[in-house]
Tab-separated table of C-alpha atoms in Angstrom:
chain	number	residue	atom	x	y	z
A	1	MET	CA	8.530	-0.750	16.765
A	2	ILE	CA	8.453	0.217	12.752
A	3	THR	CA	5.293	-0.803	10.675
A	4	LEU	CA	5.550	-0.450	7.242
A	5	SER	CA	2.896	0.054	4.579
A	6	SER	CA	2.750	0.405	0.378
A	7	ASP	CA	1.193	-0.123	-2.612
A	8	PHE	CA	4.299	-2.469	-3.501
A	9	GLN	CA	3.155	-5.818	-3.439
A	10	SER	CA	5.854	-7.882	-3.866
A	11	PRO	CA	9.024	-8.236	-3.675
A	12	TYR	CA	9.915	-4.480	-3.270
A	13	PRO	CA	8.823	-4.023	0.843
A	14	ALA	CA	12.096	-6.810	1.246
A	15	ALA	CA	14.349	-4.030	0.027
A	16	MET	CA	13.257	-1.814	2.923
A	17	LYS	CA	13.518	-4.167	5.203
A	18	GLY	CA	16.816	-5.051	4.467
A	19	VAL	CA	18.111	-1.571	4.611
A	20	ILE	CA	16.018	-0.649	8.372
A	21	CYS	CA	17.722	-4.118	9.462
A	22	GLN	CA	21.106	-2.630	8.879
A	23	TRP	CA	19.891	0.440	11.209
A	24	THR	CA	18.349	-1.183	13.853
A	25	GLU	CA	17.114	-4.655	15.236
A	26	THR	CA	13.657	-2.945	16.680
A	27	ARG	CA	10.461	-5.263	15.545
A	28	LEU	CA	8.910	-4.604	12.183
A	29	VAL	CA	5.509	-5.106	11.665
A	30	ASP	CA	3.823	-5.089	7.914
A	31	VAL	CA	0.442	-3.153	8.225
A	32	ALA	CA	-0.471	-3.894	4.237
A	33	HIS	CA	1.663	-3.515	1.188
A	34	ASP	CA	-1.180	-4.605	-1.191
A	35	LEU	CA	-2.851	-1.009	-0.553
A	36	PRO	CA	-4.331	0.531	-3.894
A	37	ARG	CA	-1.714	1.230	-6.728
A	38	GLN	CA	-0.815	4.871	-6.360
A	39	ASP	CA	-4.146	5.761	-4.613
A	40	VAL	CA	-2.964	8.551	-2.107
A	41	ARG	CA	-6.735	9.226	-1.465
A	42	THR	CA	-7.998	5.552	-0.326
A	43	SER	CA	-4.505	4.934	1.171
A	44	ALA	CA	-4.692	7.657	3.501
A	45	PHE	CA	-8.132	6.554	4.627
A	46	TRP	CA	-6.872	2.940	5.578
A	47	LEU	CA	-4.199	4.344	7.272
A	48	ARG	CA	-6.149	6.530	9.428
A	49	GLU	CA	-7.850	3.240	10.121
A	50	MET	CA	-5.474	0.706	10.616
A	51	LEU	CA	-2.058	2.846	12.365
A	52	PRO	CA	-4.119	4.082	15.892
A	53	TYR	CA	-4.473	0.644	16.806
A	54	PHE	CA	-0.623	0.116	17.256
A	55	PRO	CA	1.181	1.145	20.169
A	56	PRO	CA	3.955	4.449	20.177
A	57	ALA	CA	5.474	2.976	17.255
A	58	VAL	CA	7.396	4.802	13.664
A	59	HIS	CA	5.248	4.467	11.021
A	60	LEU	CA	7.125	3.934	7.010
A	61	ALA	CA	4.046	4.369	4.276
A	62	VAL	CA	4.784	4.722	0.734
A	63	ILE	CA	1.981	5.399	-1.953
A	64	ASP	CA	3.874	7.486	-3.697
A	65	PRO	CA	3.027	8.490	-7.426
A	66	GLY	CA	5.580	11.518	-7.390
A	67	VAL	CA	8.348	9.418	-6.657
A	68	GLY	CA	11.522	11.205	-8.415
A	69	THR	CA	9.925	14.602	-8.683
A	70	ASP	CA	10.004	17.936	-6.607
A	71	ARG	CA	7.833	16.513	-3.901
A	72	ALA	CA	9.527	16.626	-0.382
A	73	ALA	CA	9.781	13.548	1.613
A	74	ILE	CA	8.922	13.979	5.469
A	75	VAL	CA	8.609	12.893	8.826
A	76	VAL	CA	5.432	13.899	10.489
A	77	ARG	CA	5.399	14.136	14.546
A	78	ALA	CA	2.152	13.115	15.862
A	79	GLY	CA	1.644	12.387	19.603
A	80	GLU	CA	3.886	9.486	20.904
A	81	HIS	CA	4.139	8.556	16.869
A	82	ALA	CA	6.097	9.246	13.997
A	83	LEU	CA	4.980	8.944	10.000
A	84	VAL	CA	7.461	8.746	7.730
A	85	GLY	CA	6.951	8.755	3.698
A	86	PRO	CA	5.966	11.540	0.836
A	87	ASP	CA	4.360	14.734	1.252
A	88	ASN	CA	1.432	14.082	-0.860
A	89	GLY	CA	-0.953	14.059	2.395
A	90	VAL	CA	-1.185	10.298	2.642
A	91	LEU	CA	0.203	10.861	5.597
A	92	VAL	CA	-1.676	13.138	7.376
A	93	PRO	CA	-5.382	11.983	8.268
A	94	ALA	CA	-3.704	9.242	10.276
A	95	ALA	CA	-0.978	11.490	11.990
A	96	ARG	CA	-4.174	13.661	13.050
A	97	ARG	CA	-5.932	10.880	14.592
A	98	LEU	CA	-2.515	9.528	16.161
A	99	GLY	CA	-1.840	13.489	17.683
A	100	ASP	CA	-5.288	14.491	18.257
A	101	GLY	CA	-5.390	16.477	16.220
A	102	ALA	CA	-1.469	18.038	16.580
A	103	ILE	CA	1.111	17.634	14.312
A	104	GLU	CA	4.404	18.869	13.399
A	105	VAL	CA	6.601	18.310	9.895
A	106	PHE	CA	9.950	17.521	8.936
A	107	GLN	CA	11.531	17.563	5.322
A	108	ILE	CA	14.329	15.019	5.036
A	109	GLU	CA	17.113	16.390	3.505
A	110	THR	CA	18.447	13.987	1.021
A	111	ARG	CA	22.213	13.946	-1.443
A	112	GLU	CA	22.950	12.705	-4.580
A	113	GLY	CA	24.486	9.420	-4.586
A	114	SER	CA	24.789	5.916	-6.676
A	115	VAL	CA	22.892	2.753	-6.615
A	116	GLU	CA	26.501	0.506	-6.561
A	117	GLY	CA	28.338	0.961	-3.371
A	118	THR	CA	25.377	2.861	-1.483
A	119	ASP	CA	26.304	3.038	2.221
A	120	ARG	CA	22.690	2.324	3.442
A	121	THR	CA	23.034	3.771	7.020
A	122	ALA	CA	24.481	7.179	5.203
A	123	TRP	CA	22.760	9.940	6.788
A	124	PRO	CA	21.247	11.969	5.649
A	125	PRO	CA	20.052	9.306	3.142
A	126	ARG	CA	21.129	9.125	-0.818
A	127	LEU	CA	19.018	9.452	-3.618
A	128	ALA	CA	20.346	6.153	-5.256
A	129	SER	CA	17.073	5.558	-7.381
A	130	SER	CA	14.650	8.310	-8.596
A	131	THR	CA	12.173	5.498	-8.719
A	132	PHE	CA	12.605	3.743	-4.958
A	133	HIS	CA	12.542	5.894	-2.299
A	134	GLY	CA	11.091	3.725	-0.166
A	135	ARG	CA	14.427	2.119	-0.317
A	136	ASP	CA	16.734	4.542	-0.357
A	137	VAL	CA	15.151	7.679	1.559
A	138	PHE	CA	12.087	6.767	3.930
A	139	ALA	CA	13.753	3.180	5.486
A	140	PRO	CA	16.965	4.925	6.676
A	141	ALA	CA	14.584	7.531	7.315
A	142	ALA	CA	12.267	5.778	9.554
A	143	ALA	CA	15.361	3.748	10.949
A	144	ARG	CA	16.815	7.187	12.213
A	145	VAL	CA	13.657	8.250	13.827
A	146	HIS	CA	13.723	5.331	15.619
A	147	GLU	CA	17.172	5.371	16.678
A	148	ILE	CA	17.163	8.833	17.817
A	149	GLY	CA	13.712	8.675	19.218
A	150	VAL	CA	10.459	10.606	18.032
A	151	ASP	CA	10.582	13.029	21.264
A	152	ASP	CA	14.568	14.139	19.657
A	153	VAL	CA	13.509	14.679	16.025
A	154	GLU	CA	14.011	18.196	15.710
A	155	THR	CA	17.631	17.421	17.177
A	156	ASP	CA	18.851	15.418	13.936
A	157	GLU	CA	20.956	17.450	10.878
A	158	GLY	CA	18.859	15.907	8.197
A	159	LEU	CA	15.466	17.011	9.386
A	160	HIS	CA	14.118	20.144	9.594
A	161	ALA	CA	10.843	21.885	10.517
A	162	ILE	CA	8.402	22.811	7.676
A	163	ASP	CA	5.408	24.954	7.984
A	164	SER	CA	4.126	24.256	4.414
A	165	TYR	CA	3.109	20.721	3.208
A	166	GLU	CA	0.187	18.793	1.435
A	167	SER	CA	-2.711	18.191	3.268
A	168	LEU	CA	-5.585	15.611	3.033
A	169	ALA	CA	-8.890	15.532	4.526
A	170	PHE	CA	-12.094	13.225	3.817
A	171	PRO	CA	-15.354	15.208	2.741
A	172	ASP	CA	-17.976	15.887	5.498
A	173	PRO	CA	-21.443	14.555	4.964
A	174	THR	CA	-24.253	16.883	4.568
A	175	ILE	CA	-26.802	15.521	7.036
A	176	SER	CA	-30.480	16.911	7.706
A	177	GLU	CA	-33.934	16.412	8.692
A	178	GLY	CA	-34.216	14.823	4.871
A	179	GLY	CA	-31.761	12.875	4.666
A	180	ALA	CA	-27.640	12.317	4.161
A	181	THR	CA	-25.275	12.862	1.520
A	182	GLY	CA	-22.267	11.280	1.844
A	183	THR	CA	-18.990	10.389	-0.615
A	184	ILE	CA	-18.019	6.567	-0.987
A	185	LEU	CA	-14.307	6.829	1.258
A	186	ALA	CA	-13.160	3.225	-0.223
A	187	VAL	CA	-14.248	0.140	-0.889
A	188	ASP	CA	-12.969	-3.043	1.067
A	189	ASP	CA	-11.520	-6.677	-0.542
A	190	PHE	CA	-14.915	-7.597	0.136
A	191	GLY	CA	-16.316	-5.087	-1.777
A	192	ASN	CA	-18.281	-3.183	1.163
A	193	ALA	CA	-18.576	0.714	0.160
A	194	ILE	CA	-17.633	2.312	3.094
A	195	THR	CA	-19.471	6.188	2.789
A	196	ASN	CA	-18.086	8.903	5.093
A	197	VAL	CA	-21.991	9.094	6.956
A	198	PRO	CA	-21.600	8.418	10.816
A	199	GLY	CA	-23.070	5.038	11.774
A	200	GLU	CA	-24.739	7.331	14.852
A	201	TYR	CA	-27.379	8.588	11.763
A	202	VAL	CA	-28.714	5.101	11.594
A	203	ALA	CA	-28.120	3.530	15.006
A	204	ASP	CA	-31.856	3.508	16.041
A	205	ARG	CA	-33.205	2.140	12.881
A	206	PHE	CA	-31.708	-1.185	12.658
A	207	GLY	CA	-34.443	-3.630	11.660
A	208	GLY	CA	-36.228	-0.957	9.380
A	209	GLU	CA	-35.698	0.101	5.561
A	210	LEU	CA	-33.243	2.914	4.300
A	211	SER	CA	-33.460	4.487	0.684
A	212	VAL	CA	-29.977	4.350	-0.985
A	213	ASP	CA	-30.560	6.515	-4.016
A	214	GLY	CA	-34.142	6.241	-4.336
A	215	GLU	CA	-34.530	2.110	-3.806
A	216	SER	CA	-35.411	0.727	-0.490
A	217	VAL	CA	-32.919	-1.680	1.484
A	218	PRO	CA	-32.761	-3.037	4.865
A	219	LEU	CA	-30.543	-1.671	7.949
A	220	ARG	CA	-29.120	-4.552	9.812
A	221	GLU	CA	-26.236	-5.074	12.487
A	222	SER	CA	-24.625	-7.892	10.691
A	223	TYR	CA	-24.305	-9.097	6.887
A	224	ALA	CA	-25.964	-12.657	7.855
A	225	ALA	CA	-28.875	-10.700	8.411
A	226	VAL	CA	-30.112	-11.206	5.066
A	227	ASP	CA	-30.030	-13.928	2.733
A	228	PRO	CA	-27.059	-14.787	0.727
A	229	GLY	CA	-26.961	-12.461	-1.990
A	230	GLN	CA	-29.298	-9.787	-0.485
A	231	ARG	CA	-28.350	-5.931	-0.532
A	232	LEU	CA	-27.731	-4.353	3.076
A	233	VAL	CA	-27.084	-1.365	4.987
A	234	THR	CA	-24.887	-1.614	7.912
A	235	VAL	CA	-22.137	0.198	10.102
A	236	GLY	CA	-18.863	-1.007	9.809
A	237	SER	CA	-15.997	-1.341	12.284
A	238	HIS	CA	-14.795	1.928	11.503
A	239	GLY	CA	-18.295	3.198	12.540
A	240	ASN	CA	-19.342	4.651	9.527
A	241	VAL	CA	-22.384	3.530	7.311
A	242	GLU	CA	-21.609	0.733	4.209
A	243	LEU	CA	-23.252	-0.590	1.656
A	244	ALA	CA	-22.783	-3.983	1.244
A	245	VAL	CA	-24.115	-7.538	-0.137
A	246	ASN	CA	-24.257	-10.666	2.487
A	247	GLN	CA	-21.263	-13.039	0.986
A	248	GLY	CA	-21.231	-10.470	-2.287
A	249	TRP	CA	-19.702	-7.558	-3.952
A	250	GLY	CA	-21.749	-4.283	-2.485
A	251	SER	CA	-20.395	-1.752	-4.808
A	252	ASP	CA	-21.342	-3.546	-7.739
A	253	ALA	CA	-24.593	-4.200	-6.390
A	254	PHE	CA	-24.914	-0.398	-5.414
A	255	ASP	CA	-23.294	0.958	-9.068
A	256	VAL	CA	-20.700	3.032	-6.678
A	257	SER	CA	-16.609	3.123	-6.497
A	258	SER	CA	-14.637	5.066	-4.581
A	259	GLU	CA	-15.672	9.224	-4.404
A	260	ASP	CA	-19.318	8.760	-5.305
A	261	ALA	CA	-21.975	10.588	-3.962
A	262	VAL	CA	-24.279	8.294	-2.431
A	263	ARG	CA	-28.023	10.065	-0.995
A	264	ILE	CA	-29.470	7.777	1.814
A	265	GLN	CA	-32.486	8.563	3.694
A	266	CYS	CA	-34.378	7.029	6.731
A	267	ASN	CA	-37.662	5.545	6.406
A	268	ASP	CA	-40.020	5.026	9.053
A	269	THR	CA	-41.015	1.728	8.686
A	270	ARG	CA	-39.905	-1.124	10.948
A	271	GLN	CA	-39.751	-5.169	10.394
């Protein structure tokens, strides 16, 4: 199986699939092609949350604002999985989770080429375009890794182990008796503002009130536990505290966006 993720929207993912289909008949699964455009950090968060639900696979992920520069193209081996994409940190959080912290990184060797007449199954891949490495580099690399097998990546002439690569880590919250200071990691398509504060911090206080940046907000186990349009704090499917509005837009209601700081304090009152 090869999964595909990008910020391409449409129709660019079709070209990547077409290249892969010239190499292999494996199953192709779209994870998402509407990841936030050129937003490496938020895309890395969603990859970390989504990819662990897949069985062993090769994961092609292209969020690449540095396309055409000297940034490397890499394959990351993480347990029984491999991730293929740009060396800008976007693959690393998901790889660490898939590999239980242990990862190996390989650089994809490339060569110059041309768009017209390019053999899409050539290896190492050709830099036929300086603006679409998803098609010309990452798609053939993902197919190549699938065909040779994740366990044998280091045997391939076009892949070379490296020790230095771009890392990306999400900040840890600061938690004390006085409360938790966290960061908004992402805002989903329902407007829920996802923090890095673990759900365990509030797990025994559902039904009560929390203070969010000095304002009292109900803590509830589901969105529908408050009236439509009302703010709430809950724990999302990712296990983190999130700021939400029932049938509304939490990030607007709490006036927060990705990377903003947020202060959460537990009150003693219960309802």
